[in-house]
Amino acid sequence: MAPKEVVEAYYRDMFEPIGIKPHLHPECKVYWNNSAGFKELTADGLISMIAHLKARFLTSRLELTHIIAEGQQVAVRYAHNITAPDTLEEITFAYSMAIWEIQDDKMYRGYIVSHLE
């Protein structure tokens, strides 16, 4: 699978029952700068964080606006849209930019910057 396809599949399955686990390299690490500070996550930490997001909102949907691949690296920009239980209206929750390194057709290293809307 081409690196761009690996990343597209990861984001496509993020909030689906299949989840992201099949797309993550066993040694996956994510370095994430966001509005709350810096986090370093392993594959298990990333899976746990996404499970928390799924439980917190009625719906979660990612809108990928850019995806650019060069070799084994893929850059992606996206909006995370959610429906919160108290509003029942879809809103943009956060904007993110990520650079992913692909190894063995899996997400190996992720460098993410995001901010809340």
Backbone as a printed PyTorch tensor [residue, N CA C, xyz], in Angstrom:
tensor([[[  0.8450,  -1.1760,   0.0000],
         [  0.0000,   0.0000,   0.0000],
         [  0.8920,   1.2420,   0.0000]],

        [[  0.5380,   2.2170,  -0.7750],
         [  1.3050,   3.4700,  -0.8330],
         [  1.1510,   4.2270,   0.4900]],

        [[  2.1780,   4.9650,   0.9270],
         [  2.0980,   5.7040,   2.1910],
         [  0.8600,   6.5910,   2.3010]],

        [[  0.4990,   7.2640,   1.2180],
         [ -0.6880,   8.1270,   1.2410],
         [ -1.9460,   7.3030,   1.5280]],

        [[ -2.0350,   6.1080,   0.9600],
         [ -3.1870,   5.2310,   1.1910],
         [ -3.2340,   4.7480,   2.6400]],

        [[ -2.0700,   4.5040,   3.2360],
         [ -2.0010,   4.0810,   4.6450],
         [ -2.6020,   5.1710,   5.5360]],

        [[ -2.2140,   6.4060,   5.2830],
         [ -2.7020,   7.5290,   6.0890],
         [ -4.1930,   7.7590,   5.8550]],

        [[ -4.6330,   7.6830,   4.6160],
         [ -6.0590,   7.8460,   4.3260],
         [ -6.8910,   6.7780,   5.0350]],

        [[ -6.4060,   5.5360,   5.0450],
         [ -7.1270,   4.4540,   5.7150],
         [ -7.1900,   4.6810,   7.2240]],

        [[ -6.1080,   5.1530,   7.8100],
         [ -6.0610,   5.4560,   9.2410],
         [ -7.1390,   6.4830,   9.6080]],

        [[ -7.1840,   7.5920,   8.8800],
         [ -8.1660,   8.6350,   9.1910],
         [ -9.5900,   8.1950,   8.8500]],

        [[ -9.7510,   7.3980,   7.8130],
         [-11.0850,   6.8870,   7.4460],
         [-11.6510,   6.0110,   8.5720]],

        [[-10.7950,   5.1980,   9.1730],
         [-11.2450,   4.2230,  10.1730],
         [-11.1880,   4.7300,  11.6120]],

        [[-10.7070,   5.9550,  11.8250],
         [-10.4830,   6.4490,  13.1800],
         [-11.7050,   6.3190,  14.0860]],

        [[-12.8700,   6.7060,  13.6220],
         [-14.0640,   6.6680,  14.4630],
         [-15.0240,   5.5480,  14.0730]],

        [[-14.5500,   4.6130,  13.2700],
         [-15.3380,   3.4550,  12.8600],
         [-15.0560,   2.2890,  13.8020]],

        [[-15.9280,   1.2640,  13.7880],
         [-15.7080,   0.1110,  14.6870],
         [-14.3510,  -0.5690,  14.5150]],

        [[-13.8140,  -0.5900,  13.2670],
         [-12.5060,  -1.2200,  13.0440],
         [-11.4230,  -0.5020,  13.8520]],

        [[-11.5740,   0.7950,  13.9850],
         [-10.6010,   1.5700,  14.7480],
         [ -9.2670,   1.6960,  14.0510]],

        [[ -8.3070,   2.2660,  14.7850],
         [ -7.0060,   2.5590,  14.1870],
         [ -5.9460,   1.4920,  14.4400]],

        [[ -6.2160,   0.5670,  15.3580],
         [ -5.1860,  -0.4050,  15.7420],
         [ -4.5400,  -1.1260,  14.5520]],

        [[ -5.3160,  -1.5800,  13.5650],
         [ -4.6690,  -2.2780,  12.4320],
         [ -3.7140,  -1.3960,  11.6270]],

        [[ -3.8430,  -0.0990,  11.7730],
         [ -3.0260,   0.8310,  10.9880],
         [ -1.7590,   1.2870,  11.7180]],

        [[ -1.6340,   0.9600,  12.9910],
         [ -0.5080,   1.4510,  13.7950],
         [  0.6300,   0.4550,  13.8490]],

        [[  1.8250,   0.9390,  13.6590],
         [  3.0390,   0.1410,  13.8310],
         [  3.1590,  -0.1870,  15.3210]],

        [[  3.6340,  -1.3750,  15.6870],
         [  3.7640,  -1.7210,  17.1130],
         [  4.6160,  -0.7300,  17.9100]],

        [[  5.5540,  -0.0670,  17.2320],
         [  6.4200,   0.9060,  17.9060],
         [  6.0030,   2.3440,  17.6000]],

        [[  4.7390,   2.5420,  17.2760],
         [  4.2270,   3.8630,  16.9270],
         [  4.4110,   4.8480,  18.0830]],

        [[  4.8330,   6.0420,  17.7400],
         [  4.9350,   7.1600,  18.7000],
         [  4.3380,   8.3870,  18.0330]],

        [[  3.6200,   9.1620,  18.8250],
         [  3.0370,  10.4100,  18.3420],
         [  3.5020,  11.5330,  19.2450]],

        [[  3.9780,  12.5860,  18.6350],
         [  4.4180,  13.7860,  19.3460],
         [  3.4100,  14.8750,  18.9910]],

        [[  2.6190,  15.2810,  19.9820],
         [  1.4580,  16.1160,  19.7160],
         [  1.5090,  17.4080,  20.5150]],

        [[  1.5550,  18.5150,  19.8060],
         [  1.4530,  19.8490,  20.4090],
         [  0.0290,  20.3390,  20.1750]],

        [[ -0.6540,  20.7140,  21.2800],
         [ -2.0210,  21.2030,  21.1400],
         [ -2.2660,  22.3580,  22.1040]],

        [[ -3.4950,  22.8080,  22.1600],
         [ -3.8470,  23.9520,  22.9940],
         [ -3.5450,  23.7180,  24.4710]],

        [[ -3.5270,  22.4660,  24.8850],
         [ -3.2780,  22.1410,  26.2930],
         [ -1.8040,  21.8840,  26.6020]],

        [[ -0.9530,  21.8290,  25.5700],
         [  0.4640,  21.5690,  25.7970],
         [  0.9910,  20.4660,  24.9000]],

        [[  1.9880,  19.7310,  25.3910],
         [  2.6570,  18.6880,  24.6160],
         [  2.3350,  17.3220,  25.2040]],

        [[  2.0740,  16.3550,  24.3090],
         [  1.8630,  14.9690,  24.7150],
         [  2.6960,  14.0660,  23.8210]],

        [[  3.2440,  13.0370,  24.4340],
         [  3.9090,  11.9720,  23.6760],
         [  3.0890,  10.7120,  23.9100]],

        [[  2.6030,  10.1200,  22.8300],
         [  1.7190,   8.9680,  22.9400],
         [  2.3050,   7.7480,  22.2410]],

        [[  2.0610,   6.5900,  22.8190],
         [  2.3610,   5.3150,  22.1630],
         [  1.1040,   4.8920,  21.4070]],

        [[  1.1660,   3.7690,  20.7290],
         [ -0.0110,   3.2540,  20.0240],
         [ -1.1730,   3.0650,  20.9980]],

        [[ -0.9120,   2.4580,  22.1550],
         [ -1.9760,   2.2330,  23.1350],
         [ -2.5460,   3.5490,  23.6610]],

        [[ -1.6980,   4.5400,  23.8720],
         [ -2.1580,   5.8460,  24.3350],
         [ -3.0340,   6.5320,  23.2990]],

        [[ -2.6730,   6.3840,  22.0340],
         [ -3.4550,   6.9730,  20.9500],
         [ -4.8210,   6.2900,  20.8420]],

        [[ -4.8310,   4.9820,  20.9330],
         [ -6.0940,   4.2340,  20.8900],
         [ -6.9910,   4.6460,  22.0520]],

        [[ -6.4190,   4.7800,  23.2370],
         [ -7.1740,   5.1930,  24.4220],
         [ -7.7440,   6.5990,  24.2610]],

        [[ -6.9510,   7.5250,  23.7340],
         [ -7.4070,   8.8980,  23.5470],
         [ -8.5790,   8.9560,  22.5630]],

        [[ -8.4950,   8.1950,  21.4810],
         [ -9.5770,   8.2020,  20.4930],
         [-10.8360,   7.5530,  21.0710]],

        [[-10.6730,   6.5190,  21.8800],
         [-11.8300,   5.9010,  22.5500],
         [-12.5110,   6.9180,  23.4630]],

        [[-11.7220,   7.7330,  24.1540],
         [-12.2640,   8.7830,  25.0240],
         [-13.0520,   9.8050,  24.2030]],

        [[-12.5150,  10.2090,  23.0570],
         [-13.2170,  11.1610,  22.1880],
         [-14.5290,  10.5710,  21.6770]],

        [[-14.5070,   9.2960,  21.2860],
         [-15.7220,   8.6480,  20.7870],
         [-16.8050,   8.6150,  21.8620]],

        [[-16.4090,   8.4000,  23.1140],
         [-17.3700,   8.3300,  24.2080],
         [-17.9010,   9.7070,  24.5850]],

        [[-17.1190,  10.7260,  24.3720],
         [-17.4680,  12.0880,  24.7960],
         [-18.4790,  12.7730,  23.8780]],

        [[-18.4490,  12.4590,  22.5930],
         [-19.2890,  13.1390,  21.6240],
         [-20.2880,  12.1890,  20.9750]],

        [[-21.4090,  12.7380,  20.5220],
         [-22.4030,  11.9150,  19.8300],
         [-21.8890,  11.4720,  18.4680]],

        [[-21.2090,  12.3820,  17.7680],
         [-20.5880,  12.0440,  16.4840],
         [-19.2160,  12.7060,  16.4030]],

        [[-18.3410,  12.0910,  15.6710],
         [-17.0250,  12.6480,  15.3600],
         [-16.7560,  12.3590,  13.8960]],

        [[-16.3200,  13.3900,  13.1930],
         [-16.0610,  13.2470,  11.7590],
         [-14.8470,  14.0950,  11.4070]],

        [[-13.9480,  13.5130,  10.6300],
         [-12.7770,  14.2450,  10.1780],
         [-12.9790,  14.6920,   8.7390]],

        [[-12.6020,  15.9270,   8.4710],
         [-12.6790,  16.4820,   7.1200],
         [-11.2550,  16.7850,   6.6670]],

        [[-10.6890,  15.8830,   5.8620],
         [ -9.3350,  16.0800,   5.3500],
         [ -9.3720,  17.1060,   4.2180]],

        [[ -8.5540,  18.1480,   4.3540],
         [ -8.5240,  19.1890,   3.3350],
         [ -7.2720,  19.1180,   2.4690]],

        [[ -6.1940,  18.5730,   3.0130],
         [ -4.9420,  18.4470,   2.2620],
         [ -4.2760,  17.1310,   2.6580]],

        [[ -3.6770,  16.4820,   1.6790],
         [ -2.8540,  15.3070,   1.9620],
         [ -1.7680,  15.2500,   0.8820]],

        [[ -0.5250,  15.3010,   1.3400],
         [  0.6240,  15.3640,   0.4430],
         [  1.6340,  14.3010,   0.8760]],

        [[  2.0760,  13.5090,  -0.0790],
         [  3.0340,  12.4410,   0.2230],
         [  4.3430,  12.6790,  -0.5070]],

        [[  5.4310,  12.3660,   0.2070],
         [  6.7670,  12.3890,  -0.3840],
         [  7.5470,  11.2420,   0.2340]],

        [[  7.8600,  10.2540,  -0.5650],
         [  8.5500,   9.0840,  -0.0330],
         [  7.6900,   8.4010,   1.0180]],

        [[  8.2780,   8.1610,   2.1810],
         [  7.5740,   7.4860,   3.2730],
         [  6.9390,   8.4670,   4.2640]],

        [[  6.8820,   9.7390,   3.8980],
         [  6.2730,  10.7500,   4.7620],
         [  5.0250,  11.3110,   4.1030]],

        [[  4.0110,  11.5480,   4.9510],
         [  2.7370,  12.0660,   4.4670],
         [  2.3050,  13.1970,   5.3880]],

        [[  1.9540,  14.3380,   4.7890],
         [  1.4350,  15.4800,   5.5500],
         [ -0.0660,  15.5560,   5.2970]],

        [[ -0.8080,  15.8370,   6.3560],
         [ -2.2610,  15.9200,   6.2470],
         [ -2.7740,  17.0760,   7.0980]],

        [[ -3.7690,  17.7870,   6.5750],
         [ -4.4370,  18.8540,   7.3170],
         [ -5.9100,  18.4840,   7.3730]],

        [[ -6.5040,  18.6640,   8.5550],
         [ -7.9020,  18.2670,   8.6950],
         [ -8.6080,  19.0360,   9.8040]],

        [[ -9.9370,  19.0260,   9.7020],
         [-10.7950,  19.5830,  10.7440],
         [-11.4940,  18.4100,  11.4280]],

        [[-11.6120,  18.4890,  12.7500],
         [-12.3320,  17.4810,  13.5220],
         [-13.6850,  18.0860,  13.8890]],

        [[-14.7300,  17.5590,  13.2790],
         [-16.0880,  18.0390,  13.5170],
         [-16.8030,  17.0890,  14.4670]],

        [[-17.5350,  17.6530,  15.4170],
         [-18.2140,  16.8390,  16.4260],
         [-19.6410,  17.3260,  16.6340]],

        [[-20.4400,  16.4310,  17.1900],
         [-21.7510,  16.8010,  17.7120],
         [-21.6980,  16.4980,  19.2000]],

        [[-21.8300,  17.5390,  20.0050],
         [-21.7830,  17.3890,  21.4620],
         [-23.1860,  17.1090,  21.9960]],

        [[-23.2960,  16.3600,  23.0930],
         [-24.6120,  16.0370,  23.6520],
         [-25.4240,  17.2690,  24.0600]],

        [[-24.7600,  18.3380,  24.4480],
         [-25.4890,  19.5160,  24.9240],
         [-25.9630,  20.4440,  23.8050]],

        [[-25.4020,  20.3160,  22.5860],
         [-25.8100,  21.2120,  21.5020],
         [-26.6150,  20.5120,  20.4180]],

        [[-26.3200,  19.2380,  20.1980],
         [-26.9550,  18.4500,  19.1360],
         [-26.7670,  19.0710,  17.7460]],

        [[-25.7370,  19.8830,  17.6160],
         [-25.4120,  20.5360,  16.3510],
         [-23.9490,  20.2580,  16.0450]],

        [[-23.6580,  19.9110,  14.7880],
         [-22.2590,  19.6570,  14.4250],
         [-21.4840,  20.9660,  14.3750]],

        [[-20.3260,  20.9560,  15.0340],
         [-19.4380,  22.1130,  15.0480],
         [-18.0110,  21.6370,  14.8010]],

        [[-17.1500,  22.5570,  14.4090],
         [-15.7320,  22.2260,  14.2870],
         [-15.1150,  22.3140,  15.6710]],

        [[-14.5560,  21.2060,  16.1170],
         [-13.9490,  21.0980,  17.4380],
         [-12.4890,  21.5420,  17.4110]],

        [[-11.7520,  21.1280,  16.3730],
         [-10.3230,  21.4400,  16.3040],
         [ -9.8280,  21.3590,  14.8620]],

        [[ -8.7300,  22.0650,  14.6190],
         [ -8.0050,  21.9880,  13.3470],
         [ -6.6470,  21.3770,  13.6350]],

        [[ -6.1930,  20.5050,  12.7500],
         [ -4.9170,  19.8240,  12.9800],
         [ -4.1040,  19.7160,  11.6970]],

        [[ -2.8060,  19.6200,  11.8940],
         [ -1.8320,  19.3740,  10.8260],
         [ -0.9250,  18.2700,  11.3370]],

        [[ -0.7040,  17.2580,  10.5330],
         [  0.1240,  16.1370,  10.9680],
         [  1.1050,  15.7460,   9.8670]],

        [[  2.2680,  15.3090,  10.2940],
         [  3.2430,  14.7010,   9.3960],
         [  3.4660,  13.2880,   9.9260]],

        [[  3.2480,  12.3290,   9.0640],
         [  3.3890,  10.9230,   9.4440],
         [  4.5430,  10.2710,   8.6980]],

        [[  5.2770,   9.4390,   9.4130],
         [  6.3100,   8.5930,   8.8140],
         [  5.7380,   7.1850,   8.7640]],

        [[  5.7960,   6.5740,   7.6090],
         [  5.2330,   5.2350,   7.4050],
         [  6.3710,   4.2180,   7.3870]],

        [[  6.1640,   3.1100,   8.0990],
         [  7.1450,   2.0150,   8.1040],
         [  6.3760,   0.7050,   8.0760]],

        [[  6.7480,  -0.2000,   7.1970],
         [  6.0750,  -1.4980,   7.0540],
         [  4.5730,  -1.3320,   6.8050]],

        [[  4.1970,  -0.3350,   6.0100],
         [  2.7920,  -0.0410,   5.6850],
         [  1.9480,   0.2880,   6.9150]],

        [[  2.5770,   0.8550,   7.9320],
         [  1.8860,   1.2290,   9.1750],
         [  2.3070,   2.6370,   9.5860]],

        [[  1.4720,   3.2540,  10.4030],
         [  1.7720,   4.5740,  10.9530],
         [  2.8620,   4.3890,  12.0170]],

        [[  4.0480,   4.9290,  11.7550],
         [  5.1980,   4.7050,  12.6310],
         [  5.4820,   5.9010,  13.5480]],

        [[  5.6020,   7.0950,  12.9880],
         [  5.8430,   8.3080,  13.7770],
         [  4.8760,   9.3870,  13.3140]],

        [[  4.2920,  10.0730,  14.2810],
         [  3.3830,  11.1540,  13.9630],
         [  3.7760,  12.4250,  14.6920]],

        [[  3.7590,  13.5160,  13.9810],
         [  4.0580,  14.8340,  14.5450],
         [  2.8300,  15.6990,  14.2680]],

        [[  2.0750,  16.0140,  15.3120],
         [  0.7800,  16.6730,  15.1610],
         [  0.7740,  18.0130,  15.8740]],

        [[  0.2060,  18.9950,  15.2210],
         [ -0.0570,  20.2930,  15.8370],
         [ -1.5520,  20.5500,  15.6600]],

        [[ -2.2370,  20.8870,  16.7500],
         [ -3.6600,  21.1540,  16.6470],
         [ -4.0570,  22.2530,  17.6090]],

        [[ -5.1870,  22.8610,  17.3080],
         [ -5.7260,  23.8510,  18.2270],
         [ -7.2530,  23.7520,  18.2160]],

        [[ -7.8290,  24.0140,  19.3590],
         [ -9.2780,  23.9900,  19.4890],
         [ -9.8760,  25.1840,  18.7870]],

        [[-11.0490,  24.9810,  18.2580],
         [-11.7580,  26.0750,  17.6010],
         [-12.3790,  26.9800,  18.6540]]])
